[in-house]
Coordinates of C-alpha atoms in Angstrom, one line a residue:
X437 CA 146.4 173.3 119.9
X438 CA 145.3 174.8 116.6
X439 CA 147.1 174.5 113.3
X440 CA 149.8 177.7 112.4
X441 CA 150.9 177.3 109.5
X442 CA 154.5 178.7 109.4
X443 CA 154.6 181.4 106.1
X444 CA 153.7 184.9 104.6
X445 CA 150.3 185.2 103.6
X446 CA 150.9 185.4 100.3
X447 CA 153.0 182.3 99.4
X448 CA 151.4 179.9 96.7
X449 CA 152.6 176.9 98.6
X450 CA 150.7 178.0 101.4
X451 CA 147.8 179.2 99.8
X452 CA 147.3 175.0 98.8
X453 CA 146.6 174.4 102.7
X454 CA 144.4 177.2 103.0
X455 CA 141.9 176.5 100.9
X456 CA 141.9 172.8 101.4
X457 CA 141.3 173.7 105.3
X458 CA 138.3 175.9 103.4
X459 CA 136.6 173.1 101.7
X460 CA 137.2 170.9 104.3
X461 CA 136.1 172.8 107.1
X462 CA 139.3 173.1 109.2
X463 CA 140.7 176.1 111.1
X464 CA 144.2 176.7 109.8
X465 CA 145.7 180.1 111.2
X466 CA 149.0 182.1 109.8
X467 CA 152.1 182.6 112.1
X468 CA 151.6 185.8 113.8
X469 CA 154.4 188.7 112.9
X470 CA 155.9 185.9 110.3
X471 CA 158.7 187.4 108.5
X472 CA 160.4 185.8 105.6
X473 CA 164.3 185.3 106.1
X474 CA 163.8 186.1 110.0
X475 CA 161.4 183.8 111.4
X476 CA 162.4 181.0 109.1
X477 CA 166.0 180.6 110.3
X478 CA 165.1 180.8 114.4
X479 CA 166.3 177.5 116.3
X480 CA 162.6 177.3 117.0
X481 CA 161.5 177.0 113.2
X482 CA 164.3 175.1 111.7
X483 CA 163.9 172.5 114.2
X484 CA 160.6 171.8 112.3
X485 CA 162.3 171.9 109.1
X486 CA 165.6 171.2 109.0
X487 CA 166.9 173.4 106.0
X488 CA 164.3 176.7 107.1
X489 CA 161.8 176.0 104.0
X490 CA 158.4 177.3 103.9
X491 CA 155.3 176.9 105.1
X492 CA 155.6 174.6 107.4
X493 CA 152.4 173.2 109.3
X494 CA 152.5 172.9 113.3
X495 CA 150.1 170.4 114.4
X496 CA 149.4 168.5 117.9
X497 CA 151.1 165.7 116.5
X498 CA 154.2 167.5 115.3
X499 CA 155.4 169.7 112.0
X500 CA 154.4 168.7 108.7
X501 CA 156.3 170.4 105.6
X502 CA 156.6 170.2 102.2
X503 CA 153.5 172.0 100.6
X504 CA 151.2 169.6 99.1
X505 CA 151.8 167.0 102.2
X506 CA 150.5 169.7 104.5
X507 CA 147.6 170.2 102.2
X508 CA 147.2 166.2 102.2
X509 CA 147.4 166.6 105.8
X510 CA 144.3 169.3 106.1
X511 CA 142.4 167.5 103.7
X512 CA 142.7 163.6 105.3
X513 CA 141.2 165.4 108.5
X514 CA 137.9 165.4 107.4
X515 CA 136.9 161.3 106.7
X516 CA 135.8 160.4 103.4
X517 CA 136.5 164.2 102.6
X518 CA 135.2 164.4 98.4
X519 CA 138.7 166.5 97.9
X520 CA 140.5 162.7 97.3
X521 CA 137.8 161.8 94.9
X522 CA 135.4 158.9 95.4
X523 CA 137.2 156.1 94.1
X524 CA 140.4 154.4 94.4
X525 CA 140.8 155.2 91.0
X526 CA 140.1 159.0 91.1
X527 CA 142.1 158.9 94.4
X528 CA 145.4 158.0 92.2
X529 CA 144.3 160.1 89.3
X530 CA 144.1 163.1 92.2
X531 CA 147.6 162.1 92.8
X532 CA 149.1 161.5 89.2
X533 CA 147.5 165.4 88.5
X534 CA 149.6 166.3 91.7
X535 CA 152.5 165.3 90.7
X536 CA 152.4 166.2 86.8
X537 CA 151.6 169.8 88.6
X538 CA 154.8 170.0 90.5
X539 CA 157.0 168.8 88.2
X540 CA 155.5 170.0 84.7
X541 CA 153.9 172.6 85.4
X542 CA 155.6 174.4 88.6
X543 CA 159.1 173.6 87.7
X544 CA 158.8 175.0 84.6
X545 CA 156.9 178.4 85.6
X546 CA 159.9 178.6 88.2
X547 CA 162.8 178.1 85.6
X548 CA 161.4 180.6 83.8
X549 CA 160.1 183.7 86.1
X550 CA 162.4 183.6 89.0
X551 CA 165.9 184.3 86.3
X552 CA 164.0 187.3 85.2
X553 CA 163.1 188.3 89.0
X554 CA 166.8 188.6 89.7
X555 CA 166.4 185.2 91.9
X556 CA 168.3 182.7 89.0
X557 CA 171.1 183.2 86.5
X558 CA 169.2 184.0 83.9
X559 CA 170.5 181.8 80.9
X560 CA 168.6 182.5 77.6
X561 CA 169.2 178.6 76.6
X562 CA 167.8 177.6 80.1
X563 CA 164.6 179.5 79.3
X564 CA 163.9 178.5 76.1
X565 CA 164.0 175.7 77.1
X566 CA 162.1 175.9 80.0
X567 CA 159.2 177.6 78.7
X568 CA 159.5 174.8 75.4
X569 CA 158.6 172.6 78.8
X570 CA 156.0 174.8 79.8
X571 CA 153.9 174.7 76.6
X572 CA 153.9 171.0 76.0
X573 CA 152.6 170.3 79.4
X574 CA 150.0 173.1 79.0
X575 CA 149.5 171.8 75.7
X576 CA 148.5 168.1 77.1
X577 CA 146.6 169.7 80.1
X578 CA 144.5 171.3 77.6
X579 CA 144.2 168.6 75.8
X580 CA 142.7 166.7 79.1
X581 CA 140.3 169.9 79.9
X582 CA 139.0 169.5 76.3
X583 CA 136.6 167.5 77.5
X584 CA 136.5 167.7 81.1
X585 CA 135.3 170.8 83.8
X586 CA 137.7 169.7 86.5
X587 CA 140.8 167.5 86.4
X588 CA 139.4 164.6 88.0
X589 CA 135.1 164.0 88.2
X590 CA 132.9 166.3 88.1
X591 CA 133.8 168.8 91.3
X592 CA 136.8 170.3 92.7
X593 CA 139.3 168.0 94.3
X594 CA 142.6 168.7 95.6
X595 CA 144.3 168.2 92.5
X596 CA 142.1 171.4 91.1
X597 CA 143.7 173.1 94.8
X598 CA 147.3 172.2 94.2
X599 CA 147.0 173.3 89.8
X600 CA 145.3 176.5 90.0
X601 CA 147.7 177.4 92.9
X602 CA 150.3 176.5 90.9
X603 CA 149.3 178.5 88.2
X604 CA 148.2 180.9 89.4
X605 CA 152.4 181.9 90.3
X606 CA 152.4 182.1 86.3
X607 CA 148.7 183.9 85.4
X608 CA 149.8 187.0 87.9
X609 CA 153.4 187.6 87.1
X610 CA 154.4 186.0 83.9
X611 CA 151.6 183.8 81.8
X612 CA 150.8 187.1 79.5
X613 CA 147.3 186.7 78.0
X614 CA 149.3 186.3 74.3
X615 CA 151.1 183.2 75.5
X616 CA 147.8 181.6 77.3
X617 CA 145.4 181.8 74.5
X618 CA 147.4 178.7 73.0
X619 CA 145.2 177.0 76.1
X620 CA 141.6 177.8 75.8
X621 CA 140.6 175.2 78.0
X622 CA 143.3 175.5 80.6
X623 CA 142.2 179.8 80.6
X624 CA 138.7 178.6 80.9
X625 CA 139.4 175.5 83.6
X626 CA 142.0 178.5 85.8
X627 CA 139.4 181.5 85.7
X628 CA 136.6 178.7 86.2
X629 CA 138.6 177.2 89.8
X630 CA 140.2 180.4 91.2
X631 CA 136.5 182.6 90.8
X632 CA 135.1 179.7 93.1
X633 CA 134.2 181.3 96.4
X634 CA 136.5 179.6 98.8
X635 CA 139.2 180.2 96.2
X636 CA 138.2 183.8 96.2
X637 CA 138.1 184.1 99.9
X638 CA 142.1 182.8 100.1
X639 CA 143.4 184.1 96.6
X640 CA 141.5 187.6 95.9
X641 CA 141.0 189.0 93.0
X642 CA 143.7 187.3 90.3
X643 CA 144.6 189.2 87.4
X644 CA 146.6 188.3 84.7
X645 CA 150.3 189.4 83.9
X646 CA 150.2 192.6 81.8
X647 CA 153.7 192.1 80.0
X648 CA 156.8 189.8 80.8
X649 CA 159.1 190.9 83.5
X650 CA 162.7 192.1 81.9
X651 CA 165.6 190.0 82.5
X652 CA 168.2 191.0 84.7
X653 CA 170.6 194.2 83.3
X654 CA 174.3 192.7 83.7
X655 CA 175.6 196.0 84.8
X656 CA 173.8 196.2 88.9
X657 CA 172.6 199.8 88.9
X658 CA 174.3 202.4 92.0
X659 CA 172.8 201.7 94.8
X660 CA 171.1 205.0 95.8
X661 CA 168.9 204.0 98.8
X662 CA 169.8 203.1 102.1
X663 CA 169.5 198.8 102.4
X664 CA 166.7 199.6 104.9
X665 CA 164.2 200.6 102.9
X666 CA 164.8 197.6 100.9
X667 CA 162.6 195.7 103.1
X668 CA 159.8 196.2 101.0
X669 CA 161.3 193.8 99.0
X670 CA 160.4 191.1 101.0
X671 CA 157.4 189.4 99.0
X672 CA 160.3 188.5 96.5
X673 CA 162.5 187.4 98.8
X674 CA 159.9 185.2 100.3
X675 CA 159.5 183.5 96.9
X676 CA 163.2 183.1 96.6
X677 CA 163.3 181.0 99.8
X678 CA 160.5 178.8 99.4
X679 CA 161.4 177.4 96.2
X680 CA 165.2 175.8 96.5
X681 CA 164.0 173.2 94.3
X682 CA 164.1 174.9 91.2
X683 CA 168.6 175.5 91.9
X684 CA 169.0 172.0 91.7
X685 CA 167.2 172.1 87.6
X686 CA 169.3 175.3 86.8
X687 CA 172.8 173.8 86.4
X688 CA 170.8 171.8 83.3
X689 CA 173.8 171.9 80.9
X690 CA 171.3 170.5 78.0
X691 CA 170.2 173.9 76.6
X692 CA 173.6 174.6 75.3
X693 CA 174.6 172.0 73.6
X694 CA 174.1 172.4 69.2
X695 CA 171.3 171.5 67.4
X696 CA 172.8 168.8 65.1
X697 CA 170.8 170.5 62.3
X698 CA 172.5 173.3 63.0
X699 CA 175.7 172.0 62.0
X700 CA 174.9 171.1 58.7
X701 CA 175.8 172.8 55.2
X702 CA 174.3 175.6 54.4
X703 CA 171.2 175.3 52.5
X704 CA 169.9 177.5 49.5
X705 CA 166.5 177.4 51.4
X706 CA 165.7 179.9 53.8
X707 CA 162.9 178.6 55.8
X708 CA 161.7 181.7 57.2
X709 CA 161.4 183.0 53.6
X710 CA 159.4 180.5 52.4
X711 CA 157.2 181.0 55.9
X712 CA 157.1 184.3 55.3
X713 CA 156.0 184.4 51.6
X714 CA 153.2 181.7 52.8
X715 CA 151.8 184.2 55.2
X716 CA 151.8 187.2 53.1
X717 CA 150.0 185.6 49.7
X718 CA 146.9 187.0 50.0
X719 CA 145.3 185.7 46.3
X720 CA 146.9 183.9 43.6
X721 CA 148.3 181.5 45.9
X722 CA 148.9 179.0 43.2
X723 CA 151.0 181.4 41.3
X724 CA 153.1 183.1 43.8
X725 CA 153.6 180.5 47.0
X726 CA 153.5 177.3 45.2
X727 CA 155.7 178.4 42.5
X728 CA 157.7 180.2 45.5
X729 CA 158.0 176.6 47.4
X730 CA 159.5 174.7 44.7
X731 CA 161.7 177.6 43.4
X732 CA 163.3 177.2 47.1
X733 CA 163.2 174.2 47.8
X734 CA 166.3 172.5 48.1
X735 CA 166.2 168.1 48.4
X736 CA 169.9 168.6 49.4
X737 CA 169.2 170.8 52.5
X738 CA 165.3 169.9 53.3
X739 CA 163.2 167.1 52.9
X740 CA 159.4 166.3 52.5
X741 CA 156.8 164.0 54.0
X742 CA 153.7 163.3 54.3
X743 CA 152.0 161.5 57.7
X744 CA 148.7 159.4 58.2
X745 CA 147.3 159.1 61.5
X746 CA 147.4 155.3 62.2
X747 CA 144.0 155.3 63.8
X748 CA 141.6 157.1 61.7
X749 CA 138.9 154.8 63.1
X750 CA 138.9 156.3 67.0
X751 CA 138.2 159.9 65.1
X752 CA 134.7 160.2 65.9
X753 CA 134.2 163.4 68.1
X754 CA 135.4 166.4 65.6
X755 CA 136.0 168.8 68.7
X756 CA 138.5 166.2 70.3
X757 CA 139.8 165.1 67.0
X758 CA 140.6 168.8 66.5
X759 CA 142.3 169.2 69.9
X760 CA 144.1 166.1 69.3
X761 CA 145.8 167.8 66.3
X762 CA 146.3 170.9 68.5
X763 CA 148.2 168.9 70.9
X764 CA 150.6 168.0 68.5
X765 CA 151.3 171.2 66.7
X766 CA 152.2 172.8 70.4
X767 CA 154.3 169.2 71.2
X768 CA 156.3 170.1 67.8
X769 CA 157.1 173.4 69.0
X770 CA 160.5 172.5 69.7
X771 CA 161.0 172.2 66.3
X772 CA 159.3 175.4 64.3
X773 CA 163.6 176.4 63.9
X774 CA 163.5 173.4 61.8
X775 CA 160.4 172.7 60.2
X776 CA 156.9 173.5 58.4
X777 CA 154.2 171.9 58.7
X778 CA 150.4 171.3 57.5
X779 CA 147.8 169.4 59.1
X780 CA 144.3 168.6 57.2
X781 CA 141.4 167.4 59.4
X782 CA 138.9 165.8 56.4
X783 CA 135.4 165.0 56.1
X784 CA 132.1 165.9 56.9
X785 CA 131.0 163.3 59.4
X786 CA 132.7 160.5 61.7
X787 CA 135.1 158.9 61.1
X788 CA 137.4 162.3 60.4
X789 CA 140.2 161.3 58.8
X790 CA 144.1 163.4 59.8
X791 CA 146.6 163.3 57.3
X792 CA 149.4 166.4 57.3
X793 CA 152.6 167.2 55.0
X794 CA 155.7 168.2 57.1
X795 CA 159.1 169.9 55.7
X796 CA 161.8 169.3 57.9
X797 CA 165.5 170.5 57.9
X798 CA 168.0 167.7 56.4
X799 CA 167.3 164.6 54.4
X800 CA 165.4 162.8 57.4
X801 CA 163.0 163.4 60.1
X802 CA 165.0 164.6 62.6
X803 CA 165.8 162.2 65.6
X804 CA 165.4 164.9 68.4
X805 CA 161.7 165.5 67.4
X806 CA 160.9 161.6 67.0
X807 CA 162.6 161.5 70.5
X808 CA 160.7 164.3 72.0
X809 CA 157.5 164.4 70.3
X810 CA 155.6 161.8 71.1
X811 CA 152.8 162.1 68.9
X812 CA 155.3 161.3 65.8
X813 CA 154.7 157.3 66.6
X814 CA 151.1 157.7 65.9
X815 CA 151.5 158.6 62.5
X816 CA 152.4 156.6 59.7
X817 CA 155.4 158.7 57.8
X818 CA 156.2 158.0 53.8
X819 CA 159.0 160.3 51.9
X820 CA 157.8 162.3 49.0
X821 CA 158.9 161.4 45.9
X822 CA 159.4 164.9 44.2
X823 CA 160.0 163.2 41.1
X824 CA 156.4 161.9 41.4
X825 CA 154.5 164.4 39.8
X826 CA 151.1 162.7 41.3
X827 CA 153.0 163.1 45.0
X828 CA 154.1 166.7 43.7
X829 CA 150.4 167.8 43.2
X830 CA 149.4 166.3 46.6
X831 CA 151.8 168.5 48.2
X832 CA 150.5 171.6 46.5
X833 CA 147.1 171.1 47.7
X834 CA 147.8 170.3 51.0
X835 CA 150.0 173.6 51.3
X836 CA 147.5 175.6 49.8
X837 CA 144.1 173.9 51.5
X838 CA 142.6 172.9 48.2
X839 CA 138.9 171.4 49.0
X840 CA 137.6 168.9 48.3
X841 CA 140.7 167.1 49.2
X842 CA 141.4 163.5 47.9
X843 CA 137.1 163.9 47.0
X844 CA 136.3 164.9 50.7
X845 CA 136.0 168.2 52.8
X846 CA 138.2 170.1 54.5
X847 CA 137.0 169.9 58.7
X848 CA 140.0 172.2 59.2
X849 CA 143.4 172.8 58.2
X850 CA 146.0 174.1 60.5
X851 CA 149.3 175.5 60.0
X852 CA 152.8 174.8 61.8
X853 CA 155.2 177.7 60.7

């Protein structure tokens, strides 16, 4: 008996299985005349999978579902098949990549495309937050492809299968090319896997999401068709079945709650003012935004500090050292409501030293970001004394990129606003 694997032709989920069978040499066929919402809820199929999920693999030795076991399945048929890797080590690295793919990276594409498909509620809180989820895992993946081709060794291996199909769901219908250039490596390590020629022979031709698809209109437009024709439909449908998993993470009630900064008093310092006279001072800077700052500022409402990384000494590789500070800035973006921030990378050679200058909202660091944000424990964090006219100075030149800084050069200097 061959294997059928049980799903439309263009599912992601089954789209892992192909191309495994691809690299691994392994005849996998598609359910003839499969149709999405039909075939999945015959006696046959559901008694291979109990609640009618797709794909489902049929196999001489019984069904296998669940996406990436089936793809585990097509891949352990070839011994010692390079796909797990070529260690124990890489074997569980293969499956930690798996795993951070489902749940940080798929759930989160899911939570935020399939509410604006019409297949969700769509909840605006929801999918800030989602997509607040979706750029801190992109932000350490590309952080991890900084410095490496492929997620694990030096060739694909199922883990590069089970990501690229994973985002891929995101690259065609919603990952806009303005939101993915945050990731250089992770465009580079996507268009790099899926322009591989097994991943071309399953996938096609992938191109990128031109715009964002538009939420939802409350009011459900007259219907003016016949529901036959509405069959063509079905490649939405399809995705609506096949990933139940994501209802379960939509009842989050965490979204709505209040910002505690949010509740405090009103402050005489608008931040986006202050962000916005930073960006538009052109020359003079010295004159018009430092003078702007502390004419705004407000030690009631904000407060000032200034961070050390704690281990200056592992800073020897400027490119990771500069994607290490990268990392952060998209790990803080849960806080950009809240806070401004400068980050200095200095020196000319090894050791590089990071030292930044953060302005947060209230008269602390704020215990949401410490929570969230795990970066934060790898700085050392001192409160400036604005009455310290030395400290006052420092802050100025941080804000305004003054080189040489504290008798060294500037590396880089990046800006959180």
């Amino acid at each position: 008996m061959a294997l059928v694997l049980h799903s439309g032709s263009n599912n992601k989920n089954a789209l892992k299985a192909l191309i495994a069978a691809e690299y691994t040499g392994v005849k996998v066929e598609l359910a003839k005349n499969f149709e999405m919402g039909v075939s999945n809820k015959t006696p046959e199929f559901v008694k291979m999978n109990p609640i009618g999920k797709v794909p489902v693999l049929e196999t001489p030795d019984g069904p296998v579902f669940e996406s990436n076991a089936i793809a585990r399945y097509v891949t352990k048929l070839k011994p010692d098949n390079p796909l797990f890797g070529s260690s124990l080590i890489e074997y569980a690295q293969i499956e930690q990549w798996n795993d951070f793919s489902a749940t940080e990276i798929d759930a989160n594409i899911g939570q935020w495309l399939y509410p604006r498909l019409g297949y969700r509620v769509f909840i605006p809180p929801a999918e800030e937050a989602a997509v607040a989820a979706l750029k801190r895992a992109l932000g350490a993946l590309n952080i991890h492809l900084a410095s490496n081709t492929y997620l694990v060794g030096h060739s694909i291996t199922l883990a590069d299968i089970i990501m690229a199909c994973n985002l891929s769901h995101g690259f065609r219908y919603i990952m806009t090319k303005s939101f993915t250039k945050e990731f250089p490596h992770v465009e580079r390590y996507f268009w790099t896997v899926v322009n591989q020629p097994n991943f071309c022979k399953i996938l096609g031709e992938v191109k990128q999401a031109e715009s964002i698809p538009a939420p939802p209109s409350k009011k459900p437009a007259p219907a003016k068709e016949p529901a036959k024709p509405k069959a063509k439909e079905e490649p939405k449908k399809e995705v609506k079945k096949e990933e139940p998993k994501f209802e379960e993470e939509e009842e989050a009630p965490k979204p709505k709650a209040k910002n505690p900064l949010d509740l405090l008093p009103p402050s005489k310092m608008i931040l986006d003012e202050w962000k916005r006279l930073y960006s538009n001072t052109k020359t003079n800077f010295r004159e018009v935004a430092i003078k702007g700052f502390w004419d705004m500022y407000d030690p009631e409402g904000y407060s000032l500090w200034f961070c050390d990384y704690k281990y200056q000494d592992e800073n020897t590789v400027s490119f990771v050292t500069l994607n290490k500070v990268g990392g952060f800035l998209q790990r803080m973006d849960l806080a950009r409501k809240y806070a401004f921030g400068k980050m200095l990378v200095i020196g000319s050679e090894a050791p590089y030293k990071v030292k930044g200058l953060w302005l947060f909202r209230g008269k602390e660091i704020p215990k949401f970001v410490m929570d969230e944000c795990y970066d934060m424990e790898l700085y050392e964090w001192k409160e400036v004394d604005i009455n310290d006219e030395a400290q006052k100075e420092r802050v100025n030149q941080m804000i305004e990129d003054y080189e040489p800084f504290e008798g060294e050069a500037l590396l880089d200097a990046k800006c959180f606003k």
